[in-house]
Amino acid sequence: MYPTALTQLARSNLFSSPLFNIQKVEEPKQSLHGQRTRTLAAAATSDEGAEVEFGSQKYFLLCGFGGILSCGTTHTAVVPLDLIKCRLQVDPEKFKSIGNGFRLTVKEDGVRGLAKGWAPTFIGYSMQGLCKFGFYEVFKVFYSDLLGEENTYLWRTSLYLAASASAEFFADIALAPMEAVKVRIQTKPGYANTLRECVPKMYAEEGVWAFYKGVVPLWMRQIPYTMMKFSCFERTVELLYKHAVPKPRSECTKSEQLVVTFVAGYIAGVFCAIVSHPADSVVSVLNKESGSTATQVLKKLGPKGVWKGLVARIIMIGTLTALQWFIYDSVKVYFRLPRPAPPEMPESLKKKLGLTE
């Protein structure tokens, strides 16, 4: 009974349907203790092309796969810019600007030096993407079920914030080991040049703690970042379709919808970079230096030091976030997953507010 009820509840939330038409769905009658039949409000989808049921295990797994592709590939593609950003943060006396950083890196390590840390970046951010996007979809349905149909609409921004924060908590645990390895390779010249060389060396020096000492600063950086990434994206998409796109989403082609996704993703990425940059600076320095704590690093950097490398990060994160949402939405299109439209006010709530006759 419970899986059936959960599926019906998932269908009843505002995220499960491009066009919101209230229908009644009757659960099987309960004979136990004379319990009455329950009636649930479910959203009837007009997305006839969808082949995977919204809220099913397959849906969540494919969303996680989309997260792997979107995060793993994009973060690996911008490794050179990430390398310079990290070096600006940990050694501002030597690396004074983005251009200066690129010139010095190529001069000292050659062009191949710009790819330092690509392997831990790909592995770490693939695992993070799996948890970030997969668990976001899980928690969004879970919290929507708890709130109910009307409160899901009224409190949708809070729902986005809660679901994304919950997902990122687990995503950072998956990311932390490879993030530590990446930063050590990129910011400590001569320490190690490859993943296979760096991991055993770090383990021999500091044990398992070497890979997880940055998890708390990661939470400080990534949870606000992800909350902004998902909530800003969701609300920006809603506003774009309401005020900027000249026709309803249902009349837009898949390509037009993906353009809206990219634009909303870039706008969200700029805000993500700003809110999470101080913690990112702490993570970079912390993973470079052995034996340091987040508090010590924060005091060392000071109020101005935590903002070093912000321009590079805005460029990097804005592009990353836009591409991630574009790839993630493209995966949904490819596998014909349900792609909910921006939420609309339920008819029951309209009646309560006197908006319908």
Short mmCIF file of C-alpha atoms in Angstrom, two decimals:
data_model
loop_
_atom_site.label_atom_id
_atom_site.label_comp_id
_atom_site.label_asym_id
_atom_site.label_seq_id
_atom_site.Cartn_x
_atom_site.Cartn_y
_atom_site.Cartn_z
CA MET A 1 0.00 0.00 0.00
CA TYR A 2 2.73 2.44 0.96
CA PRO A 3 4.61 2.42 -2.38
CA THR A 4 1.30 3.00 -4.17
CA ALA A 5 0.45 5.93 -1.92
CA LEU A 6 3.92 7.40 -2.29
CA THR A 7 3.71 7.19 -6.07
CA GLN A 8 0.34 8.90 -6.08
CA LEU A 9 1.61 11.60 -3.76
CA ALA A 10 4.63 12.15 -5.99
CA ARG A 11 2.32 12.59 -8.93
CA SER A 12 0.22 15.09 -6.97
CA ASN A 13 3.04 17.58 -6.40
CA LEU A 14 3.49 20.61 -8.60
CA PHE A 15 6.76 19.43 -10.10
CA SER A 16 5.44 16.35 -11.80
CA SER A 17 3.49 17.87 -14.64
CA PRO A 18 4.10 20.34 -17.45
CA LEU A 19 0.38 21.18 -17.51
CA PHE A 20 -1.45 21.12 -14.22
CA ASN A 21 -4.94 19.57 -14.45
CA ILE A 22 -6.48 18.35 -11.21
CA GLN A 23 -7.94 14.88 -11.34
CA LYS A 24 -9.20 12.60 -8.62
CA VAL A 25 -7.35 9.36 -7.99
CA GLU A 26 -9.02 6.78 -5.82
CA GLU A 27 -6.90 4.52 -3.66
CA PRO A 28 -8.09 0.95 -3.20
CA LYS A 29 -10.66 0.75 -0.42
CA GLN A 30 -9.27 -0.19 2.96
CA SER A 31 -11.12 -2.91 4.83
CA LEU A 32 -8.95 -2.76 7.94
CA HIS A 33 -11.00 -1.35 10.88
CA GLY A 34 -13.50 0.08 8.43
CA GLN A 35 -11.09 2.79 7.24
CA ARG A 36 -12.64 5.11 4.64
CA THR A 37 -11.41 5.43 1.08
CA ARG A 38 -8.96 8.30 0.63
CA THR A 39 -9.04 10.67 -2.32
CA LEU A 40 -5.80 12.19 -3.54
CA ALA A 41 -5.38 15.12 -5.91
CA ALA A 42 -3.03 14.16 -8.70
CA ALA A 43 -1.55 16.21 -11.51
CA ALA A 44 -2.38 14.87 -14.94
CA THR A 45 0.61 15.23 -17.20
CA SER A 46 0.38 16.19 -20.83
CA ASP A 47 3.95 15.01 -21.48
CA GLU A 48 2.94 12.02 -23.56
CA GLY A 49 6.53 11.44 -24.68
CA ALA A 50 7.79 10.66 -21.19
CA GLU A 51 8.69 6.97 -20.91
CA VAL A 52 9.84 6.93 -17.28
CA GLU A 53 7.41 7.43 -14.42
CA PHE A 54 8.07 10.52 -12.32
CA GLY A 55 9.31 9.61 -8.83
CA SER A 56 10.22 6.03 -9.79
CA GLN A 57 13.54 4.44 -8.91
CA LYS A 58 14.55 4.51 -12.57
CA TYR A 59 13.76 8.23 -12.73
CA PHE A 60 16.00 9.00 -9.75
CA LEU A 61 18.84 6.80 -11.07
CA LEU A 62 18.78 8.48 -14.48
CA CYS A 63 18.73 11.90 -12.79
CA GLY A 64 21.83 10.82 -10.89
CA PHE A 65 23.45 9.73 -14.15
CA GLY A 66 22.63 13.14 -15.59
CA GLY A 67 24.36 14.67 -12.58
CA ILE A 68 27.50 12.59 -13.23
CA LEU A 69 27.69 13.82 -16.82
CA SER A 70 26.86 17.43 -16.03
CA CYS A 71 29.28 17.88 -13.12
CA GLY A 72 32.12 15.52 -14.05
CA THR A 73 32.56 16.76 -17.62
CA THR A 74 32.13 20.48 -16.95
CA HIS A 75 34.48 20.67 -13.97
CA THR A 76 37.11 18.70 -15.88
CA ALA A 77 36.76 21.02 -18.89
CA VAL A 78 37.62 24.10 -16.79
CA VAL A 79 40.54 22.57 -14.87
CA PRO A 80 43.01 25.16 -16.28
CA LEU A 81 40.91 28.06 -14.98
CA ASP A 82 40.33 26.25 -11.67
CA LEU A 83 44.09 25.72 -11.35
CA ILE A 84 44.79 29.44 -11.76
CA LYS A 85 41.96 30.34 -9.39
CA CYS A 86 43.40 28.08 -6.67
CA ARG A 87 46.90 29.52 -7.15
CA LEU A 88 45.57 33.08 -6.91
CA GLN A 89 43.98 32.11 -3.59
CA VAL A 90 46.94 30.35 -1.98
CA ASP A 91 49.86 32.39 -3.38
CA PRO A 92 48.61 35.92 -4.24
CA GLU A 93 52.14 37.35 -4.00
CA LYS A 94 53.31 35.24 -6.93
CA PHE A 95 50.11 34.93 -8.96
CA LYS A 96 48.71 38.45 -9.18
CA SER A 97 46.02 38.08 -11.88
CA ILE A 98 44.38 35.53 -14.15
CA GLY A 99 46.59 36.43 -17.11
CA ASN A 100 49.72 36.48 -14.98
CA GLY A 101 48.75 33.11 -13.50
CA PHE A 102 48.39 31.50 -16.91
CA ARG A 103 51.72 32.91 -18.13
CA LEU A 104 53.66 31.76 -15.05
CA THR A 105 52.06 28.30 -15.08
CA VAL A 106 52.88 27.71 -18.76
CA LYS A 107 56.40 29.07 -18.24
CA GLU A 108 57.11 26.77 -15.26
CA ASP A 109 55.15 23.62 -16.17
CA GLY A 110 54.44 23.92 -19.89
CA VAL A 111 51.00 23.73 -21.47
CA ARG A 112 50.45 20.28 -19.94
CA GLY A 113 50.79 21.89 -16.53
CA LEU A 114 47.41 23.55 -17.04
CA ALA A 115 45.77 20.12 -16.83
CA LYS A 116 47.15 19.30 -13.38
CA GLY A 117 44.51 17.67 -11.20
CA TRP A 118 42.16 16.63 -14.00
CA ALA A 119 41.78 13.02 -12.78
CA PRO A 120 40.69 13.76 -9.18
CA THR A 121 38.51 16.56 -10.57
CA PHE A 122 36.67 14.19 -12.90
CA ILE A 123 36.21 11.44 -10.32
CA GLY A 124 35.34 13.73 -7.41
CA TYR A 125 32.85 15.92 -9.23
CA SER A 126 31.23 12.96 -10.97
CA MET A 127 30.46 11.50 -7.55
CA GLN A 128 29.30 14.88 -6.32
CA GLY A 129 27.02 15.29 -9.35
CA LEU A 130 25.49 11.86 -8.79
CA CYS A 131 24.50 12.82 -5.23
CA LYS A 132 23.73 16.48 -5.90
CA PHE A 133 21.21 16.04 -8.70
CA GLY A 134 19.98 12.56 -7.79
CA PHE A 135 19.29 13.36 -4.14
CA TYR A 136 17.86 16.78 -5.04
CA GLU A 137 15.11 15.07 -7.01
CA VAL A 138 14.56 12.59 -4.16
CA PHE A 139 14.36 15.24 -1.46
CA LYS A 140 12.18 17.50 -3.61
CA VAL A 141 9.57 14.78 -3.89
CA PHE A 142 9.98 13.81 -0.22
CA TYR A 143 9.52 17.33 1.12
CA SER A 144 6.69 17.98 -1.31
CA ASP A 145 4.89 14.94 0.07
CA LEU A 146 5.32 16.28 3.61
CA LEU A 147 4.06 19.75 2.74
CA GLY A 148 1.09 18.74 0.64
CA GLU A 149 -0.06 20.17 -2.66
CA GLU A 150 -1.01 23.71 -1.62
CA ASN A 151 1.93 24.31 0.72
CA THR A 152 4.32 22.95 -1.92
CA TYR A 153 3.26 25.82 -4.16
CA LEU A 154 3.22 28.49 -1.44
CA TRP A 155 6.57 27.42 0.03
CA ARG A 156 8.25 26.29 -3.17
CA THR A 157 11.36 28.44 -2.69
CA SER A 158 11.85 27.00 0.80
CA LEU A 159 11.36 23.53 -0.67
CA TYR A 160 14.10 24.17 -3.27
CA LEU A 161 16.44 25.43 -0.53
CA ALA A 162 15.78 22.48 1.80
CA ALA A 163 16.04 19.82 -0.93
CA SER A 164 19.27 21.23 -2.36
CA ALA A 165 20.90 21.65 1.07
CA SER A 166 20.01 18.07 2.02
CA ALA A 167 21.40 16.71 -1.24
CA GLU A 168 24.63 18.71 -1.01
CA PHE A 169 25.33 17.45 2.51
CA PHE A 170 25.84 13.95 1.10
CA ALA A 171 27.40 15.16 -2.16
CA ASP A 172 30.27 16.87 -0.29
CA ILE A 173 31.11 13.72 1.62
CA ALA A 174 31.52 12.01 -1.76
CA LEU A 175 33.56 14.91 -3.14
CA ALA A 176 35.91 15.64 -0.20
CA PRO A 177 38.67 13.02 -0.82
CA MET A 178 39.23 13.91 -4.47
CA GLU A 179 38.94 17.64 -3.79
CA ALA A 180 41.75 17.36 -1.25
CA VAL A 181 43.92 15.48 -3.76
CA LYS A 182 43.15 17.97 -6.54
CA VAL A 183 44.07 21.02 -4.50
CA ARG A 184 47.28 19.41 -3.20
CA ILE A 185 48.40 18.62 -6.77
CA GLN A 186 47.50 22.06 -8.10
CA THR A 187 48.84 24.28 -5.33
CA LYS A 188 51.91 22.50 -3.95
CA PRO A 189 54.60 22.44 -6.67
CA GLY A 190 56.76 19.33 -6.62
CA TYR A 191 54.50 17.43 -4.21
CA ALA A 192 52.84 15.16 -6.78
CA ASN A 193 51.81 15.33 -10.42
CA THR A 194 49.28 12.50 -10.66
CA LEU A 195 46.42 10.98 -8.68
CA ARG A 196 48.29 7.69 -8.21
CA GLU A 197 51.31 9.52 -6.85
CA CYS A 198 49.41 11.89 -4.58
CA VAL A 199 46.93 9.59 -2.78
CA PRO A 200 49.46 7.21 -1.13
CA LYS A 201 51.70 10.14 -0.20
CA MET A 202 48.87 12.01 1.53
CA TYR A 203 47.72 8.85 3.30
CA ALA A 204 51.23 8.09 4.56
CA GLU A 205 51.60 11.62 5.98
CA GLU A 206 48.19 12.25 7.56
CA GLY A 207 46.12 9.09 7.26
CA VAL A 208 42.45 9.11 6.25
CA TRP A 209 42.04 12.53 7.87
CA ALA A 210 43.99 14.07 4.97
CA PHE A 211 41.06 13.35 2.66
CA TYR A 212 38.26 14.53 4.95
CA LYS A 213 39.71 17.47 6.89
CA GLY A 214 38.22 19.81 4.30
CA VAL A 215 34.67 18.43 4.49
CA VAL A 216 33.39 21.08 6.93
CA PRO A 217 34.76 23.98 4.82
CA LEU A 218 33.30 22.16 1.81
CA TRP A 219 29.88 22.22 3.48
CA MET A 220 30.42 25.92 4.20
CA ARG A 221 31.21 26.51 0.53
CA GLN A 222 28.99 24.06 -1.28
CA ILE A 223 25.75 24.08 0.71
CA PRO A 224 25.13 27.85 0.26
CA TYR A 225 26.35 27.48 -3.33
CA THR A 226 23.97 24.63 -4.10
CA MET A 227 21.04 26.26 -2.32
CA MET A 228 21.56 29.32 -4.52
CA LYS A 229 22.20 27.16 -7.60
CA PHE A 230 18.92 25.28 -7.41
CA SER A 231 16.56 27.85 -5.89
CA CYS A 232 17.80 30.70 -8.09
CA PHE A 233 17.64 28.49 -11.17
CA GLU A 234 14.12 27.24 -10.46
CA ARG A 235 12.75 30.73 -9.77
CA THR A 236 14.64 32.28 -12.72
CA VAL A 237 13.14 29.70 -15.08
CA GLU A 238 9.72 30.55 -13.67
CA LEU A 239 10.30 34.30 -14.21
CA LEU A 240 11.75 33.85 -17.71
CA TYR A 241 8.71 31.92 -18.92
CA LYS A 242 6.42 34.43 -17.24
CA HIS A 243 8.04 37.68 -18.41
CA ALA A 244 10.67 37.06 -21.10
CA VAL A 245 9.63 34.10 -23.26
CA PRO A 246 6.93 35.29 -25.71
CA LYS A 247 4.95 32.03 -25.66
CA PRO A 248 3.94 29.37 -23.10
CA ARG A 249 6.46 26.67 -22.30
CA SER A 250 4.16 24.01 -23.73
CA GLU A 251 4.44 25.71 -27.13
CA CYS A 252 8.25 25.98 -27.01
CA THR A 253 10.36 23.39 -28.81
CA LYS A 254 12.82 21.28 -26.81
CA SER A 255 15.67 23.40 -28.20
CA GLU A 256 14.00 26.63 -27.08
CA GLN A 257 13.41 25.18 -23.63
CA LEU A 258 17.10 24.23 -23.38
CA VAL A 259 18.11 27.80 -24.25
CA VAL A 260 15.99 29.04 -21.33
CA THR A 261 17.67 26.42 -19.16
CA PHE A 262 21.14 27.68 -20.16
CA VAL A 263 20.31 31.35 -19.52
CA ALA A 264 18.75 30.62 -16.14
CA GLY A 265 21.74 28.45 -15.25
CA TYR A 266 24.23 31.23 -16.00
CA ILE A 267 22.30 33.77 -13.93
CA ALA A 268 22.19 31.32 -11.02
CA GLY A 269 25.91 30.60 -11.42
CA VAL A 270 26.95 34.22 -10.92
CA PHE A 271 25.12 34.39 -7.59
CA CYS A 272 26.50 30.96 -6.61
CA ALA A 273 30.09 32.13 -7.09
CA ILE A 274 29.62 35.21 -4.92
CA VAL A 275 27.95 33.54 -1.93
CA SER A 276 30.38 30.62 -1.77
CA HIS A 277 33.71 32.27 -2.62
CA PRO A 278 35.03 33.01 0.92
CA ALA A 279 34.63 29.35 1.91
CA ASP A 280 36.22 28.28 -1.38
CA SER A 281 39.32 30.33 -0.52
CA VAL A 282 39.53 28.61 2.86
CA VAL A 283 39.22 25.15 1.27
CA SER A 284 42.01 25.91 -1.23
CA VAL A 285 44.48 27.06 1.44
CA LEU A 286 43.46 24.34 3.90
CA ASN A 287 44.12 21.52 1.45
CA LYS A 288 47.47 23.02 0.48
CA GLU A 289 48.84 23.29 4.03
CA SER A 290 49.30 20.29 6.33
CA GLY A 291 48.09 20.64 9.91
CA SER A 292 46.06 23.81 9.44
CA THR A 293 42.47 24.31 10.59
CA ALA A 294 39.69 26.27 8.91
CA THR A 295 39.74 28.88 11.69
CA GLN A 296 43.49 29.39 11.35
CA VAL A 297 43.25 29.78 7.58
CA LEU A 298 40.37 32.25 7.90
CA LYS A 299 42.37 34.43 10.29
CA LYS A 300 45.40 34.25 8.03
CA LEU A 301 43.50 35.32 4.91
CA GLY A 302 41.58 38.15 6.54
CA PRO A 303 38.48 39.94 5.15
CA LYS A 304 40.17 40.91 1.87
CA GLY A 305 42.09 37.69 1.30
CA VAL A 306 38.97 35.52 1.16
CA TRP A 307 37.82 37.41 -1.95
CA LYS A 308 41.00 36.82 -3.98
CA GLY A 309 40.24 35.11 -7.29
CA LEU A 310 36.54 36.09 -7.29
CA VAL A 311 36.48 37.28 -10.93
CA ALA A 312 38.01 34.02 -12.14
CA ARG A 313 35.51 32.07 -10.10
CA ILE A 314 32.51 34.06 -11.38
CA ILE A 315 33.59 33.31 -14.96
CA MET A 316 34.21 29.67 -14.13
CA ILE A 317 31.10 29.03 -12.01
CA GLY A 318 28.76 31.02 -14.26
CA THR A 319 29.84 28.96 -17.27
CA LEU A 320 29.89 25.73 -15.27
CA THR A 321 26.41 26.17 -13.81
CA ALA A 322 24.88 27.08 -17.17
CA LEU A 323 26.49 24.07 -18.86
CA GLN A 324 25.55 21.74 -16.00
CA TRP A 325 21.88 22.64 -16.18
CA PHE A 326 21.99 22.43 -19.98
CA ILE A 327 23.58 18.95 -19.93
CA TYR A 328 21.31 17.76 -17.12
CA ASP A 329 18.17 18.90 -18.94
CA SER A 330 19.50 17.41 -22.21
CA VAL A 331 19.91 14.04 -20.47
CA LYS A 332 16.28 14.27 -19.38
CA VAL A 333 15.26 14.99 -22.96
CA TYR A 334 17.39 12.11 -24.32
CA PHE A 335 15.99 9.53 -21.88
CA ARG A 336 12.50 11.03 -22.21
CA LEU A 337 12.19 11.74 -18.51
CA PRO A 338 9.36 13.92 -17.19
CA ARG A 339 10.45 17.59 -17.27
CA PRO A 340 8.00 19.55 -15.13
CA ALA A 341 7.00 23.04 -16.15
CA PRO A 342 7.22 25.93 -13.66
CA PRO A 343 4.59 25.32 -10.96
CA GLU A 344 1.13 26.83 -11.17
CA MET A 345 -1.26 27.57 -8.33
CA PRO A 346 -3.50 24.56 -7.57
CA GLU A 347 -7.19 24.99 -8.30
CA SER A 348 -8.04 24.24 -4.66
CA LEU A 349 -5.86 27.15 -3.53
CA LYS A 350 -7.35 29.44 -6.16
CA LYS A 351 -10.81 28.67 -4.78
CA LYS A 352 -9.68 29.38 -1.22
CA LEU A 353 -8.26 32.73 -2.29
CA GLY A 354 -11.33 33.58 -4.31
CA LEU A 355 -9.45 33.66 -7.61
CA THR A 356 -11.93 31.37 -9.39
CA GLU A 357 -15.68 31.21 -9.41
#
